[in-house]
Amino acid sequence: LCAFYLTFHSFFNLFGEILHFADRNFYCDWWNSSNVDIFWRTWNMPVHRWCVRHLYIPIVEMGYGKTAASIIVFFVSAFFHEYMVSVPLKTFKIWAFMGMMAQIPLSYISKFLEKNMGERWGNVIVWASLILGQPLCILVYYHDYAIQNYNQTIFEEEYLN
């Protein structure tokens, strides 16, 4: 949440002010999202608008359905999430990719709960995904990075001394 505030609210608005950028709608009220779909549409407006303009609409205009277009957009987003994590860590694991692709069934679950139990339960799923899903993904990457880069050193220290 602190990184979100610093990036989207402080940093982007500072640059918007410096560059005289009039449209400063960098995020909407994602914290009130009643399902996962609404969360992904509201938390990062510049990326959402780019995906709609350059991926979703052209895919629908090619004759694919809206569901297929949404899945393709999530697939592209999942690829870039994985890329942004894998390159700095110099390791290729599929955890970020799978985490993003898991948003598709999570979307159906949150819509089902929203429809049958109320908007609050859809929002609970959104927050559970944020509180549990992202830290779990970070921990898995940390574990894999530590095993890849420090496991040999730990092994030598424990068993050769």
mmCIF file of C-alpha atoms in Angstrom:
data_model
loop_
_atom_site.group_PDB
_atom_site.id
_atom_site.type_symbol
_atom_site.label_atom_id
_atom_site.label_comp_id
_atom_site.label_asym_id
_atom_site.label_seq_id
_atom_site.Cartn_x
_atom_site.Cartn_y
_atom_site.Cartn_z
ATOM 1 C CA LEU A 1 0.000 0.000 0.000
ATOM 2 C CA CYS A 2 2.866 2.364 0.715
ATOM 3 C CA ALA A 3 4.428 1.613 -2.677
ATOM 4 C CA PHE A 4 1.045 2.232 -4.321
ATOM 5 C CA TYR A 5 0.695 5.586 -2.545
ATOM 6 C CA LEU A 6 4.240 6.672 -3.373
ATOM 7 C CA THR A 7 4.011 5.610 -7.018
ATOM 8 C CA PHE A 8 0.474 6.401 -8.107
ATOM 9 C CA HIS A 9 -0.434 9.266 -5.844
ATOM 10 C CA SER A 10 2.789 11.097 -5.057
ATOM 11 C CA PHE A 11 5.270 10.318 -7.845
ATOM 12 C CA PHE A 12 2.850 10.357 -10.809
ATOM 13 C CA ASN A 13 1.090 13.508 -9.588
ATOM 14 C CA LEU A 14 4.439 15.244 -9.081
ATOM 15 C CA PHE A 15 5.425 14.482 -12.670
ATOM 16 C CA GLY A 16 1.942 15.431 -13.850
ATOM 17 C CA GLU A 17 2.370 18.806 -12.173
ATOM 18 C CA ILE A 18 5.871 19.345 -13.557
ATOM 19 C CA LEU A 19 4.851 18.341 -17.098
ATOM 20 C CA HIS A 20 1.474 20.170 -16.953
ATOM 21 C CA PHE A 21 -0.333 16.891 -17.580
ATOM 22 C CA ALA A 22 -4.031 17.676 -17.166
ATOM 23 C CA ASP A 23 -5.488 14.159 -16.950
ATOM 24 C CA ARG A 24 -4.261 12.825 -13.638
ATOM 25 C CA ASN A 25 -6.568 9.867 -13.313
ATOM 26 C CA PHE A 26 -3.910 7.307 -12.421
ATOM 27 C CA TYR A 27 -6.207 5.144 -10.288
ATOM 28 C CA CYS A 28 -9.820 4.894 -9.225
ATOM 29 C CA ASP A 29 -11.225 3.556 -5.956
ATOM 30 C CA TRP A 30 -9.858 0.009 -6.345
ATOM 31 C CA TRP A 31 -10.109 -0.626 -2.588
ATOM 32 C CA ASN A 32 -13.919 -0.700 -2.913
ATOM 33 C CA SER A 33 -13.952 -3.209 -5.796
ATOM 34 C CA SER A 34 -16.804 -5.663 -5.441
ATOM 35 C CA ASN A 35 -15.062 -8.246 -7.644
ATOM 36 C CA VAL A 36 -11.637 -8.939 -9.147
ATOM 37 C CA ASP A 37 -12.615 -7.612 -12.591
ATOM 38 C CA ILE A 38 -13.442 -4.194 -11.158
ATOM 39 C CA PHE A 39 -10.161 -4.203 -9.228
ATOM 40 C CA TRP A 40 -8.112 -4.784 -12.387
ATOM 41 C CA ARG A 41 -10.031 -2.049 -14.212
ATOM 42 C CA THR A 42 -9.523 0.560 -11.491
ATOM 43 C CA TRP A 43 -6.165 0.125 -9.775
ATOM 44 C CA ASN A 44 -3.853 1.188 -12.651
ATOM 45 C CA MET A 45 -5.731 3.358 -15.115
ATOM 46 C CA PRO A 46 -2.878 4.124 -17.560
ATOM 47 C CA VAL A 47 -2.119 0.417 -18.024
ATOM 48 C CA HIS A 48 -5.826 -0.446 -18.174
ATOM 49 C CA ARG A 49 -6.456 2.163 -20.877
ATOM 50 C CA TRP A 50 -3.425 0.950 -22.867
ATOM 51 C CA CYS A 51 -4.569 -2.686 -22.659
ATOM 52 C CA VAL A 52 -8.099 -1.796 -23.742
ATOM 53 C CA ARG A 53 -6.918 0.405 -26.613
ATOM 54 C CA HIS A 54 -4.090 -1.758 -27.946
ATOM 55 C CA LEU A 55 -5.101 -5.301 -27.006
ATOM 56 C CA TYR A 56 -8.746 -5.772 -26.045
ATOM 57 C CA ILE A 57 -10.483 -3.693 -28.744
ATOM 58 C CA PRO A 58 -8.318 -4.990 -31.639
ATOM 59 C CA ILE A 59 -8.868 -8.584 -30.492
ATOM 60 C CA VAL A 60 -12.646 -8.080 -30.328
ATOM 61 C CA GLU A 61 -12.580 -6.370 -33.744
ATOM 62 C CA MET A 62 -10.778 -9.434 -35.156
ATOM 63 C CA GLY A 63 -13.896 -11.434 -34.298
ATOM 64 C CA TYR A 64 -13.009 -12.986 -30.951
ATOM 65 C CA GLY A 65 -15.455 -12.841 -28.077
ATOM 66 C CA LYS A 66 -15.092 -10.555 -25.079
ATOM 67 C CA THR A 67 -14.165 -13.450 -22.785
ATOM 68 C CA ALA A 68 -11.428 -14.637 -25.142
ATOM 69 C CA ALA A 69 -10.134 -11.070 -25.467
ATOM 70 C CA SER A 70 -10.021 -10.701 -21.694
ATOM 71 C CA ILE A 71 -8.112 -13.979 -21.310
ATOM 72 C CA ILE A 72 -5.606 -12.897 -23.975
ATOM 73 C CA VAL A 73 -5.113 -9.545 -22.207
ATOM 74 C CA PHE A 74 -4.495 -11.374 -18.908
ATOM 75 C CA PHE A 75 -2.071 -13.708 -20.681
ATOM 76 C CA VAL A 76 -0.070 -10.754 -22.051
ATOM 77 C CA SER A 77 -0.169 -9.048 -18.660
ATOM 78 C CA ALA A 78 0.956 -12.268 -16.966
ATOM 79 C CA PHE A 79 3.863 -12.558 -19.400
ATOM 80 C CA PHE A 80 5.045 -9.023 -18.612
ATOM 81 C CA HIS A 81 4.597 -9.494 -14.849
ATOM 82 C CA GLU A 82 6.804 -12.576 -15.069
ATOM 83 C CA TYR A 83 9.316 -10.749 -17.235
ATOM 84 C CA MET A 84 9.536 -7.820 -14.795
ATOM 85 C CA VAL A 85 10.312 -10.201 -11.937
ATOM 86 C CA SER A 86 12.511 -12.711 -13.771
ATOM 87 C CA VAL A 87 14.950 -10.265 -15.346
ATOM 88 C CA PRO A 88 16.050 -8.471 -12.149
ATOM 89 C CA LEU A 89 16.312 -11.770 -10.257
ATOM 90 C CA LYS A 90 18.074 -13.473 -13.190
ATOM 91 C CA THR A 91 15.836 -16.479 -12.762
ATOM 92 C CA PHE A 92 12.897 -17.742 -14.761
ATOM 93 C CA LYS A 93 10.129 -19.166 -12.650
ATOM 94 C CA ILE A 94 6.457 -19.024 -13.543
ATOM 95 C CA TRP A 95 5.070 -17.841 -10.212
ATOM 96 C CA ALA A 96 4.079 -14.312 -11.284
ATOM 97 C CA PHE A 97 2.662 -15.666 -14.535
ATOM 98 C CA MET A 98 0.583 -18.257 -12.697
ATOM 99 C CA GLY A 99 -0.509 -15.687 -10.126
ATOM 100 C CA MET A 100 -1.839 -13.436 -12.853
ATOM 101 C CA MET A 101 -3.535 -16.290 -14.689
ATOM 102 C CA ALA A 102 -5.121 -17.380 -11.387
ATOM 103 C CA GLN A 103 -6.955 -14.054 -11.432
ATOM 104 C CA ILE A 104 -9.265 -15.427 -14.130
ATOM 105 C CA PRO A 105 -10.897 -18.156 -11.996
ATOM 106 C CA LEU A 106 -10.692 -15.837 -8.982
ATOM 107 C CA SER A 107 -12.729 -13.353 -11.006
ATOM 108 C CA TYR A 108 -15.505 -15.905 -11.494
ATOM 109 C CA ILE A 109 -15.433 -16.785 -7.792
ATOM 110 C CA SER A 110 -15.644 -13.138 -6.727
ATOM 111 C CA LYS A 111 -18.494 -12.455 -9.175
ATOM 112 C CA PHE A 112 -20.351 -15.522 -7.867
ATOM 113 C CA LEU A 113 -19.954 -14.350 -4.262
ATOM 114 C CA GLU A 114 -20.904 -10.791 -5.195
ATOM 115 C CA LYS A 115 -24.065 -11.991 -6.921
ATOM 116 C CA ASN A 116 -25.143 -14.517 -4.277
ATOM 117 C CA MET A 117 -23.854 -13.045 -1.015
ATOM 118 C CA GLY A 118 -23.433 -9.335 -1.701
ATOM 119 C CA GLU A 119 -20.761 -6.902 -2.785
ATOM 120 C CA ARG A 120 -18.901 -7.122 0.506
ATOM 121 C CA TRP A 121 -17.943 -10.772 -0.098
ATOM 122 C CA GLY A 122 -16.597 -9.939 -3.539
ATOM 123 C CA ASN A 123 -14.507 -7.233 -1.904
ATOM 124 C CA VAL A 124 -13.285 -9.766 0.673
ATOM 125 C CA ILE A 125 -11.973 -11.928 -2.175
ATOM 126 C CA VAL A 126 -10.195 -8.908 -3.699
ATOM 127 C CA TRP A 127 -8.512 -8.066 -0.395
ATOM 128 C CA ALA A 128 -7.682 -11.702 0.336
ATOM 129 C CA SER A 129 -5.945 -11.864 -3.029
ATOM 130 C CA LEU A 130 -3.971 -8.722 -2.197
ATOM 131 C CA ILE A 131 -3.082 -9.719 1.357
ATOM 132 C CA LEU A 132 -2.334 -13.393 0.726
ATOM 133 C CA GLY A 133 -1.571 -13.757 -2.980
ATOM 134 C CA GLN A 134 1.069 -11.108 -3.595
ATOM 135 C CA PRO A 135 3.135 -11.750 -0.439
ATOM 136 C CA LEU A 136 3.003 -15.492 -1.129
ATOM 137 C CA CYS A 137 4.343 -14.881 -4.634
ATOM 138 C CA ILE A 138 7.136 -12.675 -3.254
ATOM 139 C CA LEU A 139 8.059 -15.348 -0.687
ATOM 140 C CA VAL A 140 8.207 -18.052 -3.351
ATOM 141 C CA TYR A 141 10.493 -15.901 -5.504
ATOM 142 C CA TYR A 142 12.660 -15.111 -2.479
ATOM 143 C CA HIS A 143 12.899 -18.817 -1.665
ATOM 144 C CA ASP A 144 13.870 -19.729 -5.231
ATOM 145 C CA TYR A 145 16.373 -16.863 -5.426
ATOM 146 C CA ALA A 146 17.987 -17.872 -2.126
ATOM 147 C CA ILE A 147 18.229 -21.523 -3.176
ATOM 148 C CA GLN A 148 19.684 -20.567 -6.558
ATOM 149 C CA ASN A 149 22.243 -18.058 -5.265
ATOM 150 C CA TYR A 150 23.080 -19.021 -1.681
ATOM 151 C CA ASN A 151 22.350 -22.719 -1.283
ATOM 152 C CA GLN A 152 25.890 -23.820 -2.201
ATOM 153 C CA THR A 153 27.409 -21.427 0.347
ATOM 154 C CA ILE A 154 25.053 -22.613 3.097
ATOM 155 C CA PHE A 155 25.831 -26.231 2.234
ATOM 156 C CA GLU A 156 29.589 -25.647 2.414
ATOM 157 C CA GLU A 157 29.364 -23.784 5.726
ATOM 158 C CA GLU A 158 27.200 -26.432 7.409
ATOM 159 C CA TYR A 159 28.877 -29.618 6.205
ATOM 160 C CA LEU A 160 32.503 -28.748 5.560
ATOM 161 C CA ASN A 161 33.253 -27.120 8.928
#
